[in-house]
XYZ file of C-alpha atoms in Angstrom:
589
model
C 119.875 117.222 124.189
C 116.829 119.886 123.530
C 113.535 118.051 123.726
C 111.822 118.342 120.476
C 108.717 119.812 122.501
C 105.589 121.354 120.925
C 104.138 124.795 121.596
C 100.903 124.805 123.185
C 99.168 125.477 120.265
C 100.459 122.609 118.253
C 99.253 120.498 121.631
C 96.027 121.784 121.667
C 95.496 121.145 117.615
C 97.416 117.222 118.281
C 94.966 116.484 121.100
C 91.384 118.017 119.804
C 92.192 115.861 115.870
C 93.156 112.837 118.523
C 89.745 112.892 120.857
C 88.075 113.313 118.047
C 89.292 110.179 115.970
C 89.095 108.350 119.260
C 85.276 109.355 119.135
C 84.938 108.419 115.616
C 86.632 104.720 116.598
C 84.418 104.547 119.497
C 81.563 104.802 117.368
C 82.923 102.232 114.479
C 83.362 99.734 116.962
C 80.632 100.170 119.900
C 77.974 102.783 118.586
C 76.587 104.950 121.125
C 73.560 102.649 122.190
C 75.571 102.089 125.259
C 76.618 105.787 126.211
C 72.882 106.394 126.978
C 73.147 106.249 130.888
C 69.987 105.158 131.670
C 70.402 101.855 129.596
C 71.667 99.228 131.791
C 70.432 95.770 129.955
C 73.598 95.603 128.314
C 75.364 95.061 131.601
C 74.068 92.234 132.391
C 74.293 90.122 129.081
C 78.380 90.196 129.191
C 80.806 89.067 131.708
C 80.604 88.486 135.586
C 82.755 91.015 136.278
C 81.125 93.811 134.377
C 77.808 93.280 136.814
C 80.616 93.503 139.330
C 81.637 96.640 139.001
C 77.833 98.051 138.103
C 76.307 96.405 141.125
C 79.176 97.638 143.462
C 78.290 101.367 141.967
C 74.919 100.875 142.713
C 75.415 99.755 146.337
C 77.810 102.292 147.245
C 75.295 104.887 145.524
C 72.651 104.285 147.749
C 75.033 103.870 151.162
C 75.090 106.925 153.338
C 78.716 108.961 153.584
C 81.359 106.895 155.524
C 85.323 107.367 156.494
C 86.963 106.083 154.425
C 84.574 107.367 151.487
C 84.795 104.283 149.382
C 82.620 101.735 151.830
C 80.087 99.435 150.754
C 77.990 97.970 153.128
C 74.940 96.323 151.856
C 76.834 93.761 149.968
C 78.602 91.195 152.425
C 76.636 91.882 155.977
C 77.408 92.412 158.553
C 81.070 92.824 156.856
C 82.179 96.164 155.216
C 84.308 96.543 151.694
C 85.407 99.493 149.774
C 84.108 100.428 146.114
C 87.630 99.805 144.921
C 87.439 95.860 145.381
C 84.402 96.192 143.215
C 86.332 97.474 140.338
C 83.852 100.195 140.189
C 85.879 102.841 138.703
C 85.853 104.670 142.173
C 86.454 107.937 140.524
C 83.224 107.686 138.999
C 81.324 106.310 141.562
C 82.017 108.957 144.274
C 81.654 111.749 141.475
C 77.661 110.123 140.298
C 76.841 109.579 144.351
C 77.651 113.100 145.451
C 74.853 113.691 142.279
C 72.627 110.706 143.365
C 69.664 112.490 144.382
C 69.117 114.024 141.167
C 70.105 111.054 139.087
C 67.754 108.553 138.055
C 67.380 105.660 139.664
C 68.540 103.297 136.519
C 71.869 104.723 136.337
C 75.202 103.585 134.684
C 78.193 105.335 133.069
C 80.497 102.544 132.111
C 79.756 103.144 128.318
C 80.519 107.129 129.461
C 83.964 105.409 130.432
C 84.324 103.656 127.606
C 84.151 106.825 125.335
C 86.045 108.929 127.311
C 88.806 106.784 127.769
C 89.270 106.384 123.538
C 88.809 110.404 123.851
C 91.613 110.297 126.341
C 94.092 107.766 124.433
C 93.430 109.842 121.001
C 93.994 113.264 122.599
C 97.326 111.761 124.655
C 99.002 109.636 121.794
C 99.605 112.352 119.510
C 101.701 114.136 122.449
C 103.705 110.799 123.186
C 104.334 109.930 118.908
C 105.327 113.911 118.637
C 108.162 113.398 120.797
C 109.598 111.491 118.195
C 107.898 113.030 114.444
C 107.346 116.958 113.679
C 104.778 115.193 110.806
C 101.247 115.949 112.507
C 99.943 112.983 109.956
C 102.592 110.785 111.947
C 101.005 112.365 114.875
C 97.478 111.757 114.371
C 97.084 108.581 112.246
C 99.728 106.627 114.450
C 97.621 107.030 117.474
C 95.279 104.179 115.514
C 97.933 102.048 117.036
C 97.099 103.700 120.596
C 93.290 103.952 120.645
C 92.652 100.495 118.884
C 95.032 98.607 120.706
C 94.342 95.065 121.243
C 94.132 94.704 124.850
C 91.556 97.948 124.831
C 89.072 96.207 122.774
C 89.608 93.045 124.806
C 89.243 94.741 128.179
C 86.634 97.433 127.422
C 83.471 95.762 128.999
C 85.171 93.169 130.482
C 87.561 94.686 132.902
C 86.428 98.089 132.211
C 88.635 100.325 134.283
C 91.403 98.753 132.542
C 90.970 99.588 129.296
C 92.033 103.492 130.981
C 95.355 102.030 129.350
C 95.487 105.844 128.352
C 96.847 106.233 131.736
C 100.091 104.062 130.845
C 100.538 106.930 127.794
C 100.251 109.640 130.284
C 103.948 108.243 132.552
C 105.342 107.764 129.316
C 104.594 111.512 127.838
C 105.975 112.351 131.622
C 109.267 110.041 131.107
C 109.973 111.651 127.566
C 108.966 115.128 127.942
C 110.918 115.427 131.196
C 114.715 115.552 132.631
C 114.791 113.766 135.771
C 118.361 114.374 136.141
C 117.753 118.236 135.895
C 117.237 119.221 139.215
C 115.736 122.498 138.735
C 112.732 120.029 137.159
C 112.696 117.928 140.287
C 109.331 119.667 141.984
C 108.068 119.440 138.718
C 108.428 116.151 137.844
C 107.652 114.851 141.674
C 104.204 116.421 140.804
C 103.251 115.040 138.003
C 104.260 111.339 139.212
C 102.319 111.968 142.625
C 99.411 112.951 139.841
C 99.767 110.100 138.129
C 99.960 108.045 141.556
C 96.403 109.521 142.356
C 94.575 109.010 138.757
C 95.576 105.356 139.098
C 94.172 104.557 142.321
C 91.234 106.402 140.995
C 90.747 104.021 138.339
C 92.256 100.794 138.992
C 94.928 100.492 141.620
C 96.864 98.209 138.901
C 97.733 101.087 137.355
C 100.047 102.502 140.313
C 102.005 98.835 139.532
C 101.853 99.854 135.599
C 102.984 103.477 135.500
C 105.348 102.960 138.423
C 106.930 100.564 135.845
C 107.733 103.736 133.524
C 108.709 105.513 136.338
C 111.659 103.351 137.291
C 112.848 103.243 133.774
C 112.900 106.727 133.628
C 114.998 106.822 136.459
C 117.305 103.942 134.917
C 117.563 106.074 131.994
C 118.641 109.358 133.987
C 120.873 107.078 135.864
C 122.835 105.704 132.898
C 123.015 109.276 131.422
C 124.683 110.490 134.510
C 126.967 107.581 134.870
C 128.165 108.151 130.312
C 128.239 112.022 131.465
C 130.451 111.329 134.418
C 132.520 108.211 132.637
C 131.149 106.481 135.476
C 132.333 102.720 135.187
C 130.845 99.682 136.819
C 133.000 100.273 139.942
C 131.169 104.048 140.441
C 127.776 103.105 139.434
C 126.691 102.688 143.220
C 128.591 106.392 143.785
C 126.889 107.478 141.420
C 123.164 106.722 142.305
C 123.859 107.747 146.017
C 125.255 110.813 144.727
C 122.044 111.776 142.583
C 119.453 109.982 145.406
C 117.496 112.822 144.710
C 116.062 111.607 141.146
C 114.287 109.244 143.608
C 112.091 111.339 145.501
C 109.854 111.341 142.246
C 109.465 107.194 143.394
C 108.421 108.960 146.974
C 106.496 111.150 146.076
C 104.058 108.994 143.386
C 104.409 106.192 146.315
C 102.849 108.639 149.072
C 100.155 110.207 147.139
C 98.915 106.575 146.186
C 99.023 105.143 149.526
C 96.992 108.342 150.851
C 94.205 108.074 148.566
C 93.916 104.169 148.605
C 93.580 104.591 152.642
C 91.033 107.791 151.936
C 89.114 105.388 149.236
C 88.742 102.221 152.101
C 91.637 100.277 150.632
C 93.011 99.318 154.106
C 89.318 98.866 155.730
C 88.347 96.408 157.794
C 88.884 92.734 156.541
C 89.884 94.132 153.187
C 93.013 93.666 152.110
C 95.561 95.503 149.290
C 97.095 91.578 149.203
C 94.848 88.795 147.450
C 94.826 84.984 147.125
C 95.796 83.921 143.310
C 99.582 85.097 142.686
C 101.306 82.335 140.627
C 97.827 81.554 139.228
C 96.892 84.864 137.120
C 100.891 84.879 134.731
C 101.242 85.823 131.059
C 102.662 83.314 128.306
C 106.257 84.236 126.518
C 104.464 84.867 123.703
C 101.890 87.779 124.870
C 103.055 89.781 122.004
C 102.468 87.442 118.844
C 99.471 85.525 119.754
C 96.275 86.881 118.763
C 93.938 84.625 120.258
C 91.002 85.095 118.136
C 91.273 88.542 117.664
C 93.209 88.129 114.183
C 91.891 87.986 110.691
C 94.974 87.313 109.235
C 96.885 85.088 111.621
C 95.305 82.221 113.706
C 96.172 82.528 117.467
C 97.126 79.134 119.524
C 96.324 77.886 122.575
C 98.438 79.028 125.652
C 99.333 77.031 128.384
C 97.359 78.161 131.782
C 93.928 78.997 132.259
C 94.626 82.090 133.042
C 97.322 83.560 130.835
C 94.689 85.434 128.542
C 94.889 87.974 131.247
C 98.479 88.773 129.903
C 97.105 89.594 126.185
C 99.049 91.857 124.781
C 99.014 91.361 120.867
C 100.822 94.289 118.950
C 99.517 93.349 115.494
C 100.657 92.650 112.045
C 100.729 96.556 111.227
C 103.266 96.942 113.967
C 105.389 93.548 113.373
C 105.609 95.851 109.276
C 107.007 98.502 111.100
C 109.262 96.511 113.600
C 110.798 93.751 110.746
C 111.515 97.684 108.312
C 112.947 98.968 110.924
C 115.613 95.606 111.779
C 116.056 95.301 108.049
C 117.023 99.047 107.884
C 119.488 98.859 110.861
C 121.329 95.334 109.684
C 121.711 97.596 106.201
C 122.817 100.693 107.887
C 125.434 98.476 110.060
C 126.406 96.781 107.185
C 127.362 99.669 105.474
C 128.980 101.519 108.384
C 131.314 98.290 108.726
C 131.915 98.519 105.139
C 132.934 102.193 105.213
C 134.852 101.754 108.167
C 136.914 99.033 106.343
C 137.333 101.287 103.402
C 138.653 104.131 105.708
C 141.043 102.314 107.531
C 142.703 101.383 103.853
C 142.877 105.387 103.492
C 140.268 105.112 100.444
C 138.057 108.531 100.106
C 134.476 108.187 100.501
C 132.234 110.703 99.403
C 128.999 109.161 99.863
C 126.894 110.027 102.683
C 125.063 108.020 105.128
C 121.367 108.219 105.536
C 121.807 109.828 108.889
C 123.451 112.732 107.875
C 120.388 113.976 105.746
C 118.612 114.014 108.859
C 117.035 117.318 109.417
C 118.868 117.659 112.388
C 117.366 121.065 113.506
C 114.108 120.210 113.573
C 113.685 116.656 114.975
C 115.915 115.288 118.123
C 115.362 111.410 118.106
C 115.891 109.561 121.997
C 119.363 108.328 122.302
C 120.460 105.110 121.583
C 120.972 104.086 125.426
C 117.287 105.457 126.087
C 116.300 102.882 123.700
C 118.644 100.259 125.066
C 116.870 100.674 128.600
C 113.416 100.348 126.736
C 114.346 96.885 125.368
C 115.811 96.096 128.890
C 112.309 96.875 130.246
C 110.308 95.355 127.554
C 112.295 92.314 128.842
C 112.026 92.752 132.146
C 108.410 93.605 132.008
C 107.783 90.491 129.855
C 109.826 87.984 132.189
C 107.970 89.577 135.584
C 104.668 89.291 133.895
C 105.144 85.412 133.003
C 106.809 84.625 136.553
C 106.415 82.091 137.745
C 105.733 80.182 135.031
C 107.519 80.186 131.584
C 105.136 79.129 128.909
C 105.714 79.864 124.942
C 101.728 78.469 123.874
C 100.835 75.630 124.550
C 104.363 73.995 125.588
C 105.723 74.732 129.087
C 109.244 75.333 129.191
C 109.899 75.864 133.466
C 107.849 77.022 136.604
C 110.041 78.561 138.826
C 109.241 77.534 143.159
C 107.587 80.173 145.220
C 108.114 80.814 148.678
C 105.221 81.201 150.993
C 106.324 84.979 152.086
C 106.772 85.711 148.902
C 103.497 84.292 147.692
C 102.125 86.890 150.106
C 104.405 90.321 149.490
C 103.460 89.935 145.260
C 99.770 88.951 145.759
C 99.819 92.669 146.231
C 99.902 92.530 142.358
C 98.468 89.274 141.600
C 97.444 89.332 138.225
C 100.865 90.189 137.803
C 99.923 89.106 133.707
C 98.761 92.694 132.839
C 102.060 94.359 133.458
C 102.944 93.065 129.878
C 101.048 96.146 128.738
C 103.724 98.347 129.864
C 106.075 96.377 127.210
C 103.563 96.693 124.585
C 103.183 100.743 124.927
C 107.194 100.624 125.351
C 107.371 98.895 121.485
C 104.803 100.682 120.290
C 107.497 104.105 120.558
C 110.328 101.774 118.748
C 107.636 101.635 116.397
C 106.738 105.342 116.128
C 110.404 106.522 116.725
C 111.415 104.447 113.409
C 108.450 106.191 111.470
C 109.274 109.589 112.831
C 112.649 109.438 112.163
C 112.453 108.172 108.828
C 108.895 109.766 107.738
C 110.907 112.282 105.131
C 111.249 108.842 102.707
C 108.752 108.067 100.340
C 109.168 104.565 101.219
C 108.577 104.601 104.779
C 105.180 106.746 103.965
C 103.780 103.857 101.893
C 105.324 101.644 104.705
C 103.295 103.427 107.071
C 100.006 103.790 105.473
C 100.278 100.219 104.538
C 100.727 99.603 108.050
C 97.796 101.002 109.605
C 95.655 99.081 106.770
C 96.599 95.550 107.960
C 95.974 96.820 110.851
C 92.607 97.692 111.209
C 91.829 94.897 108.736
C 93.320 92.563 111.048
C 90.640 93.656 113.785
C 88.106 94.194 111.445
C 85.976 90.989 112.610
C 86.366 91.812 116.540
C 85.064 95.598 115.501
C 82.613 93.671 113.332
C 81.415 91.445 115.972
C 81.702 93.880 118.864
C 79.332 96.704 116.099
C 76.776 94.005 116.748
C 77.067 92.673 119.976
C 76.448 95.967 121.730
C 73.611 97.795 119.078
C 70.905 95.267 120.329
C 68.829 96.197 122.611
C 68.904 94.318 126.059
C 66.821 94.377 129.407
C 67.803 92.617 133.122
C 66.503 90.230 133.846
C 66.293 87.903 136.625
C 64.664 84.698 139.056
C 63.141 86.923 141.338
C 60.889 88.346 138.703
C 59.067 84.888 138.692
C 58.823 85.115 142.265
C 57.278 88.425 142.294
C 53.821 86.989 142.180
C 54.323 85.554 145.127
C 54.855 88.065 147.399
C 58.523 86.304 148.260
C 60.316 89.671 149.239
C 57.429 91.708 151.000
C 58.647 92.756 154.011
C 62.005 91.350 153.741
C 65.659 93.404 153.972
C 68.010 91.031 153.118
C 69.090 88.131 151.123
C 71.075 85.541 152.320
C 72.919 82.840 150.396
C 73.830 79.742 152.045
C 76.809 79.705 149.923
C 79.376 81.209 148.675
C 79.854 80.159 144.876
C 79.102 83.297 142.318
C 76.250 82.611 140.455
C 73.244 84.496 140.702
C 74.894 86.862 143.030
C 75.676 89.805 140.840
C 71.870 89.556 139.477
C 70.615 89.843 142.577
C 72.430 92.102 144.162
C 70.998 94.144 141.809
C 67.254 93.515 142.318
C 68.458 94.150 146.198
C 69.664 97.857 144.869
C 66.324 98.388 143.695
C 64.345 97.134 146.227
C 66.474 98.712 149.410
C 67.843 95.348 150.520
C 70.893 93.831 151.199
C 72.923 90.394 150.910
C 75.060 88.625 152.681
C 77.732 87.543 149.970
C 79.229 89.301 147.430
C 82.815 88.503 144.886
C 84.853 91.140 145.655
C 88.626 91.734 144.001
C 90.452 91.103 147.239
C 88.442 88.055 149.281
C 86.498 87.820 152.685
C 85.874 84.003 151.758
C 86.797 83.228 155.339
C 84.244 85.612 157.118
C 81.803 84.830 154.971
C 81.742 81.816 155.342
C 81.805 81.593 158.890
C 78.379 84.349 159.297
C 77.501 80.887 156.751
C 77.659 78.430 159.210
C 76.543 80.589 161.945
C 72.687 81.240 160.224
C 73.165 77.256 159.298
C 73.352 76.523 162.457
C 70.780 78.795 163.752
C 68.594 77.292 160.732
C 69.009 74.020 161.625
C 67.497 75.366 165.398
C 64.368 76.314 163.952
C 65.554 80.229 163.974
C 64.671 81.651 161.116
C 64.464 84.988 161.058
C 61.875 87.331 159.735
C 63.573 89.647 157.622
C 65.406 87.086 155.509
C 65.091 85.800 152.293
C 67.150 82.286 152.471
C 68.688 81.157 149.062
C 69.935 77.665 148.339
C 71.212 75.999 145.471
C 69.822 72.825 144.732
C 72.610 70.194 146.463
C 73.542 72.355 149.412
C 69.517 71.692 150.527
C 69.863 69.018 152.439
C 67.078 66.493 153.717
C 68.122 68.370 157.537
C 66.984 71.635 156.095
C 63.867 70.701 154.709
C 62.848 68.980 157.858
C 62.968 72.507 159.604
C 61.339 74.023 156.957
C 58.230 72.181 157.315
C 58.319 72.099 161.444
C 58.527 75.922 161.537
C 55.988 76.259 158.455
C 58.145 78.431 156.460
C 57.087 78.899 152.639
C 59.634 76.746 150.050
C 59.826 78.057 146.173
C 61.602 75.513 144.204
C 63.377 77.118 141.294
C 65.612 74.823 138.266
C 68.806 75.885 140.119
C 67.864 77.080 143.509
C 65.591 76.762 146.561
C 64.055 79.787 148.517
C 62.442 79.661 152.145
C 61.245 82.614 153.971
C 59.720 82.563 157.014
């Protein structure tokens, strides 16, 4: 079947009308207060892991050049990590510290991200919903769906590199503008998924996991089209792939280009490791797609089973369930009416009327086959089951936790938030959704059906734009503890903090006052743990401590009921100074 492909200059019209309604979003929901990259206040007055991935940049800004590139030392001494287990959007962060001597010293560009990456979903969607419309209206104002997605506007400045969800859009254009059973398009395609391999790691090494997903239902879609070209039965199906192995150098070749860049960015370094603690833990719940948490002004969400399971939020929205319920509704008809003409033609009755199909405009608009969209439902399932695994919740009531083995445990905390994979299934119903509008967009009916849609839809997330409008146009500054010890003189002279812990509280804040005084610290939450080491360079300066050997360059951080009677005792023999904060006690030497 003939693609129904754009020219270029359709493509370039689709993609400029698309970046610029992402912009226009962008600005609805977040205004441009936090684009300014020399406003960082905002940073710090959101969650954790958003000073995470700031703090790492900053750090790895100010670190000379190492091999691998990515390394961060001034965060967990005397123990090394790279910029990707900071979440720092390493992309960004080597591109801003090959610039770092002429940037300014109060430097971010995670609301830079943030607008690019709506420019990048509105210029991308249009490509991906023109597969299946010729109506650039289609086109354009479906994309909505795309660049307003739920789990973008719950990720943004939370997780920021994984609101690049535009990246998932990208392997499907790939799987749906390609042939992978057309060898001639084998270099071709190999390309673009070792491309696709390196602008994941480049972002968020999740996104190998997520677009790898597409991938190998692209391949299960050549795969059954080779088997119904060949009359293939069950018996050959094995014949069949070994015959075609080829198609699978595309999973090689995204596979190779991802491992080399993750080992060139410091993913392999030192006590890091690509494998983390948590798998089991960090699952979605059954019913990803329908609950809206809070997000909804039109349906209340309800509560999910594990603590963790919002990581998995994947809400498609009322506008889509329209689309979806038309679209069953239209197929049960269209069945029932091919059942009833089949009856009436196997009494030899004449029919003239027509079915709807054969108004199709045939010439100018080549829908996916049936079987394509068989193996998208198999992978929306598939996707959905994986991401819950190993525990199968619907809400709030737990229907089975499946055991899991120790080795196992190990091999998928690879992927251990193994919850956001459910995004794949989202994007994947999203083009049921689109493909039913395209292919039915000629009706007068399905127009108002789709307007319609897209109003419940952005009135559904009208209070989360609402609330996120004003959460992010006031103005905000750091702030921290060690501005109260300033007076003081507590850091003069001093290179390093070190925590006598290792829980994650003031951490991230001062990690940052570190960056801008040229000092270090000790401890530091990183995506993939060094608990273990840290903890033992711990109990190595308690010990030493506890001796009387403090040493010079340190500033020594406490909280409250780790500062035991023992530790005060030394303080006093050795006359170090003691600052006594609500939360925390400080000695220095």
């Amino acid at each position: 079947m003939k693609v129904n492909k754009p020219d270029k200059k359709e493509i370039f019209e689709l993609m400029v009308a698309g970046c610029l309604l992402g912009i226009l979003c962008f600005a609805v929901v977040y205004g441009f207060k936090i684009v300014n990259v020399t406003y960082n206040g905002w940073l710090f007055h959101g969650d954790m892991d958003l000073r995470q991935h700031y703090v790492g940049f900053c750090h790895f800004r100010k670190n000379p050049w190492h091999f691998p590139i990515g390394i961060v030392d001034t965060l967990s001494v005397p123990y090394a990590m790279s910029v990707v287990y900071t979440d720092s959007i390493p992309l960004f962060a080597i591109i801003f510290k090959i610039f770092r001597n002429i940037l300014p010293e109060t430097f971010q560009y995670f609301g830079l991200f943030g607008l690019i990456c709506f420019m990048l979903m509105g210029a991308l969607a249009p490509i991906l919903i023109r597969r299946f419309s010729n109506s650039k209206i289609v086109c354009i104002a479906g994309s909505l769906f795309f660049i307003l997605s739920f789990p973008i506007l719950h990720r943004l400045f939370y997780h920021t590199a994984l609101s690049a969800q535009w990246i998932i859009v990208l392997a499907l254009i790939v799987w749906f503008y390609t042939d992978i059973t057309d060898k001639n398009q084998l270099k071709k395609i190999c390309i673009y998924w070792a491309l696709i391999g390196l602008i994941s790691v480049s972002i968020h090494s999740y996104f190998v996991f997520m677009t790898g997903i597409v991938l190998l239902a692209q391949i299960t879609d050549g795969y059954v089209k080779l088997c119904i070209n060949e009359k293939a039965g069950i018996k050959d199906i094995v014949r069949v792939i070994l015959k075609n192995a080829w198609i699978l150098l595309s999973l090689v070749s995204m596979g190779v280009a991802s491992f080399a860049l993750l080992y060139v960015l410091g993913g392999f370094y030192g006590s890091g490791s690509v494998s983390g603690d948590g798998f089991g833990s960090f699952y979605a719940n059954l019913s990803s797609y329908v609950n809206p948490l809070h997000f909804s002004r039109i349906f209340g969400g309800f509560e999910n089973n594990g603590m963790f399971e919002f990581e998995g939020f994947s809400y498609l929205g009322a506008g889509i369930f329209l689309i979806l319920l038309s679209a069953a509704v239209t197929n049960i008809v269209s069945l029932i009416k091919k059942n009833k003409v089949n009856s009436l033609t196997t009494s030899n009755v004449v029919i003239n009327e027509k079915s709807d199909d054969n108004n199709l405009d045939t010439d100018s608009f080549e829908p996916i086959s049936k079987n394509t969209v068989y193996v998208i439902w198999i992978f929306v399932i598939l996707v959905l089951l994986f991401s819950c695994f190993p525990s199968y919740s619907f809400g709030s009531i737990k229907l089975i936790k499946l055991p899991l083995p120790g080795f196992l445990k190990r091999i998928l905390g690879i992927c251990r938030t193994n919850a956001r994979f459910v995004w794949v299934g989202m994007y994947l119903i999203f083009i049921i959704a689109m493909s039913f509008i395209g292919k039915n967009f000629s009706k007068l009916w399905v127009k108002i059906l789709f307007v319609v849609a897209i109003v419940i839809q952005l009135f559904e997330m009208s209070g989360t734009i609402k609330e996120y409008k004003a959460k992010y146009s006031v103005e905000k500054e750091f702030d921290t503890v060690w501005f109260d010890l300033e007076p003081e003189g507590v850091i003069d002279g001093k290179s390093e903090f070190f925590f006598m812990y290792d829980h994650n509280d003031i951490m991230m804040d001062t990690a940052y006052y570190a960056y801008t005084h040229d000092m270090s610290q000790n401890s530091f939450y990183f995506a993939r743990t060094i608990y273990d080491e840290i903890d033992a360079e711990i109990a190595k300066w308690s010990e030493e401590f506890l001796r009387g050997e403090l040493r010079d360059y340190a500033v020594y951080v406490f909280r409250n009921e780790e500062y035991t009677d023992e530790f005060d005792k030394v303080v006093k023999q050795v006359n170090a100074k003691k600052y006594v904060l609500p939360e925390h006690i400080v000695i220095v030497k």
